[in-house]
PDB file of C-alpha atoms in Angstrom:
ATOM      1  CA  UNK A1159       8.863  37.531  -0.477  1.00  0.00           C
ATOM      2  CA  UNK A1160      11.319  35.113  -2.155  1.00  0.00           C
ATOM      3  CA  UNK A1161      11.970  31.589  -0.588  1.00  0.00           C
ATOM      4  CA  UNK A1162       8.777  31.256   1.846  1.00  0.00           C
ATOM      5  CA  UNK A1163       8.755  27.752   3.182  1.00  0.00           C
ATOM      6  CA  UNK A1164       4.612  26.807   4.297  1.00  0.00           C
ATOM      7  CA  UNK A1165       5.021  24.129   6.559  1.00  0.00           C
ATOM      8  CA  UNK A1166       2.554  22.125   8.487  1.00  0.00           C
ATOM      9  CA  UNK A1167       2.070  18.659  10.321  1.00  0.00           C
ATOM     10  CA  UNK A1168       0.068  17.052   8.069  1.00  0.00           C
ATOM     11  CA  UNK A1169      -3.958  16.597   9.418  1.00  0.00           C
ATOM     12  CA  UNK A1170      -2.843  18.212  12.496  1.00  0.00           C
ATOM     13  CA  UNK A1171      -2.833  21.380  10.886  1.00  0.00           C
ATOM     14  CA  UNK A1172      -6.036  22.588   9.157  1.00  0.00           C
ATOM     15  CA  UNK A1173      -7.221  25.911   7.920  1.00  0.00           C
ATOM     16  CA  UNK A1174     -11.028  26.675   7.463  1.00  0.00           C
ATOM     17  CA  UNK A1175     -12.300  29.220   5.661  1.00  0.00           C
ATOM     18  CA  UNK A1176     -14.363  31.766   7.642  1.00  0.00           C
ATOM     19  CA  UNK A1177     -15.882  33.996   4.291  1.00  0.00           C
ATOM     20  CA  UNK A1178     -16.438  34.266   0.904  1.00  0.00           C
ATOM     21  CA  UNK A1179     -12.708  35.504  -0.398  1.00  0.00           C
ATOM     22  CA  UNK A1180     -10.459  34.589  -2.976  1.00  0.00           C
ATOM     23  CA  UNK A1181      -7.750  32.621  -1.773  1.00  0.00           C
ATOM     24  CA  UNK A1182      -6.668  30.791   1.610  1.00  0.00           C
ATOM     25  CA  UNK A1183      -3.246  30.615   0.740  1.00  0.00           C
ATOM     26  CA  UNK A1184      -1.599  32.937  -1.716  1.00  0.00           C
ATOM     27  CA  UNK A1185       2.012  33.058  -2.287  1.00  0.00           C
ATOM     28  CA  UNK A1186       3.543  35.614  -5.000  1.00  0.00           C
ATOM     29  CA  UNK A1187       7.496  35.019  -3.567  1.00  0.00           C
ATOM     30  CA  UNK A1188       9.436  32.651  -5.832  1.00  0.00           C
ATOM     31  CA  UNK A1189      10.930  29.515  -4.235  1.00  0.00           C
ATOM     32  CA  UNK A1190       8.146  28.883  -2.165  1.00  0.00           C
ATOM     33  CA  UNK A1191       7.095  25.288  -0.437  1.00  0.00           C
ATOM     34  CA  UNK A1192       4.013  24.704   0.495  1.00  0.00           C
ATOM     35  CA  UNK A1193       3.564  21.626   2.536  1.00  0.00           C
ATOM     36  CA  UNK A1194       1.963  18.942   5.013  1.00  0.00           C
ATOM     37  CA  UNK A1195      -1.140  21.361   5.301  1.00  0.00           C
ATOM     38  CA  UNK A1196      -5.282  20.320   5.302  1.00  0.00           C
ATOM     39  CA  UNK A1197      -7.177  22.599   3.795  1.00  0.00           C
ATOM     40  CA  UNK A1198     -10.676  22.775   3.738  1.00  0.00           C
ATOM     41  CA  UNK A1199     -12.822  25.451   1.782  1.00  0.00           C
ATOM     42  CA  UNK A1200     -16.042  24.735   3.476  1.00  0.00           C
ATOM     43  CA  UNK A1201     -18.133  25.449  -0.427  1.00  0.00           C
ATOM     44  CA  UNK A1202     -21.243  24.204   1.410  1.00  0.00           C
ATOM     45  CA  UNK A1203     -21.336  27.727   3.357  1.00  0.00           C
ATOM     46  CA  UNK A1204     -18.907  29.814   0.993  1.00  0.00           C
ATOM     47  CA  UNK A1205     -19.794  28.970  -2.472  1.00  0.00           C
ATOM     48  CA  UNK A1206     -17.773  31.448  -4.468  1.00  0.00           C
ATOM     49  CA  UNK A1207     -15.895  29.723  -7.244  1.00  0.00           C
ATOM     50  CA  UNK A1208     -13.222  32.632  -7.504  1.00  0.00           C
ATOM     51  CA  UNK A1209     -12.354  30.548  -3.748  1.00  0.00           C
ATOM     52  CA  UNK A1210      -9.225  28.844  -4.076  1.00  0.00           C
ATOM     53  CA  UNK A1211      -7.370  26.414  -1.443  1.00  0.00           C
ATOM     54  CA  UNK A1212      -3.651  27.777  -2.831  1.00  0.00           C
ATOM     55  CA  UNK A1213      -2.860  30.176  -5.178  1.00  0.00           C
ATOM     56  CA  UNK A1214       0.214  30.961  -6.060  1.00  0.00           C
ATOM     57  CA  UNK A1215       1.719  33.572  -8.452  1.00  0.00           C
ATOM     58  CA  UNK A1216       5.304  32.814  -8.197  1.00  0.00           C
ATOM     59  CA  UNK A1217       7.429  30.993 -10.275  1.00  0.00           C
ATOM     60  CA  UNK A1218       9.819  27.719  -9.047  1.00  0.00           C
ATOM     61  CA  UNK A1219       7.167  26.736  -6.224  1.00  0.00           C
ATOM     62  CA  UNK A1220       6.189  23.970  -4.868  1.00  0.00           C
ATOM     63  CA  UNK A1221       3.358  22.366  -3.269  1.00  0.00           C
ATOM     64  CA  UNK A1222       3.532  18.983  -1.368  1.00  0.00           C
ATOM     65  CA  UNK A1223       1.740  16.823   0.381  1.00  0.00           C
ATOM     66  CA  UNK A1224      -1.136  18.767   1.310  1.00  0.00           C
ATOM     67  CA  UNK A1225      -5.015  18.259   1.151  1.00  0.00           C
ATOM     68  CA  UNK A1226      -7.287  20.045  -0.234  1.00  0.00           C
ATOM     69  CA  UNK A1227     -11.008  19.724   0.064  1.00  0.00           C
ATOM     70  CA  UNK A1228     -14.629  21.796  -0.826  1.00  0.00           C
ATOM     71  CA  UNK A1229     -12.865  24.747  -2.523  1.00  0.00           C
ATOM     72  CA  UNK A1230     -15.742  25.739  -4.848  1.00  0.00           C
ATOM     73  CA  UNK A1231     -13.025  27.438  -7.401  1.00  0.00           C
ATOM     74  CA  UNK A1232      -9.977  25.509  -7.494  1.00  0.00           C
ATOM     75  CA  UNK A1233      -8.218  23.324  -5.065  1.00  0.00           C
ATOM     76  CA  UNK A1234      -4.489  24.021  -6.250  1.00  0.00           C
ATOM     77  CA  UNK A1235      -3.876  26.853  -9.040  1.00  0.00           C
ATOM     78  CA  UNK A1236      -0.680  27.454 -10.506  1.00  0.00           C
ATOM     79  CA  UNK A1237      -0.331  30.635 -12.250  1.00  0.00           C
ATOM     80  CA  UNK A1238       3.490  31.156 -13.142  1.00  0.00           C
ATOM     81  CA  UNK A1239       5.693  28.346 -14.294  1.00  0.00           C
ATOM     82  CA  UNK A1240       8.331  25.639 -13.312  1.00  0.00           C
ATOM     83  CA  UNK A1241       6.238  24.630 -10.129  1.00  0.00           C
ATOM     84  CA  UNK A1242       6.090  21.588  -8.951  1.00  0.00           C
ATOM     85  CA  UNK A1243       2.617  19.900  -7.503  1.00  0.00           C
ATOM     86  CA  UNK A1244       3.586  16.448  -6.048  1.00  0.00           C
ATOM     87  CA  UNK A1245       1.083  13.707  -3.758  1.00  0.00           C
ATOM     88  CA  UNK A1246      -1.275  15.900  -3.375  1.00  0.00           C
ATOM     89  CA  UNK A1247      -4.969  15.072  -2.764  1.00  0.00           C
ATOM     90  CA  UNK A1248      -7.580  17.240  -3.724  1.00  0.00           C
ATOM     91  CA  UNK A1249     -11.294  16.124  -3.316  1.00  0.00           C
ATOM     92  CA  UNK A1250     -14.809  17.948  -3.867  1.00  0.00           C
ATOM     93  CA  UNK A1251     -13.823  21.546  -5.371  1.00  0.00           C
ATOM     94  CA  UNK A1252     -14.929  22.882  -9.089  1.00  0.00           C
ATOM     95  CA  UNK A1253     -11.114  22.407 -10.155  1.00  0.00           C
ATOM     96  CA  UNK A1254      -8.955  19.845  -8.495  1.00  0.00           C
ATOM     97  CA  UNK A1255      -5.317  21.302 -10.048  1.00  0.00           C
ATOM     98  CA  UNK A1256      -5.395  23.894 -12.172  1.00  0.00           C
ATOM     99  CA  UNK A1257      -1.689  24.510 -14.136  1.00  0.00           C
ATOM    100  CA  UNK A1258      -1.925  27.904 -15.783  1.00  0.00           C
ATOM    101  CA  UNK A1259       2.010  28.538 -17.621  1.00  0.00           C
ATOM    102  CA  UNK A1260       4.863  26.513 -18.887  1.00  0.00           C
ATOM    103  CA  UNK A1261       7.268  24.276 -17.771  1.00  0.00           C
ATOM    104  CA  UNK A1262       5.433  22.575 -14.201  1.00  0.00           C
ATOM    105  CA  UNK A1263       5.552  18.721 -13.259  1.00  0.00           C
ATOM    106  CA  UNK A1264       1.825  17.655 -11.617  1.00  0.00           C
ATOM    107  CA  UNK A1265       2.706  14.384 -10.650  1.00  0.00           C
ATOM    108  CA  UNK A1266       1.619  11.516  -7.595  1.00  0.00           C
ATOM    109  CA  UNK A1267      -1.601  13.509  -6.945  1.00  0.00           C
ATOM    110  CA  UNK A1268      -5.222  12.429  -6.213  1.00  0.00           C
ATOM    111  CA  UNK A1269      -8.026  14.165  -7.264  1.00  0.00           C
ATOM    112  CA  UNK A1270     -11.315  13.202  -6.887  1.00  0.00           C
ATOM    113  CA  UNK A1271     -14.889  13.998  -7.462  1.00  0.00           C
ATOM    114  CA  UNK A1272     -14.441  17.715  -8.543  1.00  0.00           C
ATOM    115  CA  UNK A1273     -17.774  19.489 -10.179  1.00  0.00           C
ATOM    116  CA  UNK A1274     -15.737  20.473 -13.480  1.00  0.00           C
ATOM    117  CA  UNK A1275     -11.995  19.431 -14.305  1.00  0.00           C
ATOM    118  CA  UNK A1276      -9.553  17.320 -12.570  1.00  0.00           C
ATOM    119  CA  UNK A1277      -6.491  18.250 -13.370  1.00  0.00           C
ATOM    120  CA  UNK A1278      -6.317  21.408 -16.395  1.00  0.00           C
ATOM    121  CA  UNK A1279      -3.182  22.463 -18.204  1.00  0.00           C
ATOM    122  CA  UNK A1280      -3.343  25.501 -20.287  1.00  0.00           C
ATOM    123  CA  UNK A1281       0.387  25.937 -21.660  1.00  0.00           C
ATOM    124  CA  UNK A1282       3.185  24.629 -23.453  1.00  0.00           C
ATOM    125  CA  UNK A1283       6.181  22.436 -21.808  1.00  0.00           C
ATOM    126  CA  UNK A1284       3.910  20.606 -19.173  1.00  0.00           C
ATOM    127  CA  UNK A1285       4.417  17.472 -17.381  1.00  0.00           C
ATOM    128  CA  UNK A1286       1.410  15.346 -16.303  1.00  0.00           C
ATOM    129  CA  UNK A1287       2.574  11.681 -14.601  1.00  0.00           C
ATOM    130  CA  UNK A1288       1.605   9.382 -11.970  1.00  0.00           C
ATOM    131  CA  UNK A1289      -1.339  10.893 -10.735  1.00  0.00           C
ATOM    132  CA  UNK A1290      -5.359   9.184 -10.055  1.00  0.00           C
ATOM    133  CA  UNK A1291      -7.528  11.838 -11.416  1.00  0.00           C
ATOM    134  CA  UNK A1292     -11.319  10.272 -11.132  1.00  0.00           C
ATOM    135  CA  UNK A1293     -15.234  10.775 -10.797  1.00  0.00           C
ATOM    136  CA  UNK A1294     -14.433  14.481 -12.155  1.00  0.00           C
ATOM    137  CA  UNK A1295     -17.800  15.532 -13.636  1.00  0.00           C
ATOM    138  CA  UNK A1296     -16.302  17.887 -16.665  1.00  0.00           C
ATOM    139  CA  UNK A1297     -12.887  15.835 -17.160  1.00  0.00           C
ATOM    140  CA  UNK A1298     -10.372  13.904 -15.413  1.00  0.00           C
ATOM    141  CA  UNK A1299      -7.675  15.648 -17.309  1.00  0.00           C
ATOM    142  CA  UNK A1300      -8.199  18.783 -19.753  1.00  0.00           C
ATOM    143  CA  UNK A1301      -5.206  19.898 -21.515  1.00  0.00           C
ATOM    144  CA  UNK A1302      -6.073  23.376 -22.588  1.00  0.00           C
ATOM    145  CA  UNK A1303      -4.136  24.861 -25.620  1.00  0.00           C
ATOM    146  CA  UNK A1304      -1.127  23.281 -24.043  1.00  0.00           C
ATOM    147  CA  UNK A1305       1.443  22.081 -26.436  1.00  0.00           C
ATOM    148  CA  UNK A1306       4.831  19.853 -26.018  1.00  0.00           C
ATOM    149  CA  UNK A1307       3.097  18.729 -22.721  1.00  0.00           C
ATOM    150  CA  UNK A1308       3.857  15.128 -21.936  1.00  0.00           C
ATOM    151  CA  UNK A1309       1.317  12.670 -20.106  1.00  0.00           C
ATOM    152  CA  UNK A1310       2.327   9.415 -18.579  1.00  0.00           C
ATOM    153  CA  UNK A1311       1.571   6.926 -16.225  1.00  0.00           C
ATOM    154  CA  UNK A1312      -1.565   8.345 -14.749  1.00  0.00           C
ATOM    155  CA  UNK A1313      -5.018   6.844 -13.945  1.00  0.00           C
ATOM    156  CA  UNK A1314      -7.873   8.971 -16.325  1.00  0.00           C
ATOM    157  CA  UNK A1315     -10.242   5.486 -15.960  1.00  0.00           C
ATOM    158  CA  UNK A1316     -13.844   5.844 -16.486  1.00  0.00           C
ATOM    159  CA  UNK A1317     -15.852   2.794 -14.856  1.00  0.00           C
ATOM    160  CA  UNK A1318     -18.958   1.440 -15.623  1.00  0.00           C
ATOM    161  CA  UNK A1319     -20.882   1.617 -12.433  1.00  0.00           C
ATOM    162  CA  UNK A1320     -18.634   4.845 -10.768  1.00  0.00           C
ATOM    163  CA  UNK A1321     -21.035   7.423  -9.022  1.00  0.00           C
ATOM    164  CA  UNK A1322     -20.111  10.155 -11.179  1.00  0.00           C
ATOM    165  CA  UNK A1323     -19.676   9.978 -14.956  1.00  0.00           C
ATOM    166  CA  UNK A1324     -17.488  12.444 -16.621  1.00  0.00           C
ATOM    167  CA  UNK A1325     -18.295  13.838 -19.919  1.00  0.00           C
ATOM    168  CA  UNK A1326     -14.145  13.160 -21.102  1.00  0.00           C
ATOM    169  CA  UNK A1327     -12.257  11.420 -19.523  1.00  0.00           C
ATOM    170  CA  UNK A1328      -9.144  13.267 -21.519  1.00  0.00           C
ATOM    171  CA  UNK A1329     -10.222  16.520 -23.086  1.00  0.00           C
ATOM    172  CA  UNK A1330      -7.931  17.998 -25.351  1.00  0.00           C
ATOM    173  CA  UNK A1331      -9.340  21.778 -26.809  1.00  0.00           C
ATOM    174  CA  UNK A1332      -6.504  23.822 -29.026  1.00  0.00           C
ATOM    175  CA  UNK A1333      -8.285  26.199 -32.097  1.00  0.00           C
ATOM    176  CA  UNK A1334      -4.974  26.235 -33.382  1.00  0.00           C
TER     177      UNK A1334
END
């Protein structure tokens, strides 16, 4: 259904996942917001990484403000274009955000200590800015045959000393 709005009330409104399925939220309406919600995918006890925290399939959606934690796939994936993903945080899943088609603005997000990428963009027309993307163990950021894509303004840092060491902090992969 077209122009779904997902609200919640911030912490005050958590979802849990109770099995091993694909995704807790799914949304394949364009127009859709998806906000103010806590998600957790409890990986510890549903370790699937085809689990994701919000999955949507629609184009012109956006998600905002929500956390995101222990999704063993990924916490936020994007599969159709012009979405925006805004102050987000996403902590301990495989993939933090994961931007799969053209033309969608990631930007004021936190994602932190993810088992492979932080943030992965695999298309053209992309905008990455603003965002902390840290302690990932794969990558921070992977940009994933994505061209025309434009990167500002964001925190990639790898410190001496931080408990997890990626292998890139920026990972750039085109066989083009």
């Amino acid at each position: 259904k077209n122009y779904v709005v997902l609200r919640g009330n911030g912490h005050k409104t958590k979802l849990y996942r109770g099995f091993d399925g694909n995704r807790l939220i799914y949304v394949s309406g364009n127009y859709a917001v998806i906000e103010d919600l806590s998600i957790n995918g409890m990986s510890y006890f549903y370790p699937s990484t085809s689990n994701k925290g919000i999955y949507t399939l629609s184009s012109n959606t956006v998600v905002r403000n929500c956390t995101i934690e222990q999704e063993a796939g990924e916490g936020i994936h994007i599969a159709e274009g012009k979405a925006k993903v805004i102050g987000n945080t996403v902590l301990y899943c495989g993939t933090g955000i994961y931007v799969d088609d053209d033309e969608n603005v990631v930007t004021g997000n936190i994602v932190l200590e993810c088992t492979a990428y932080g943030i992965r963009v695999c298309d053209s027309y992309n905008v990455v800015t603003g965002n902390v993307s840290r302690l990932n163990k794969t990558a921070n950021l992977q940009m994933y045959y994505a061209e025309y894509c434009t990167v500002t303004g964001n925190n990639f840092a790898v410190v001496s000393g931080d408990s997890v060491t990626p292998t890139y902090a920026i990972y750039l992969y085109s066989s083009y």
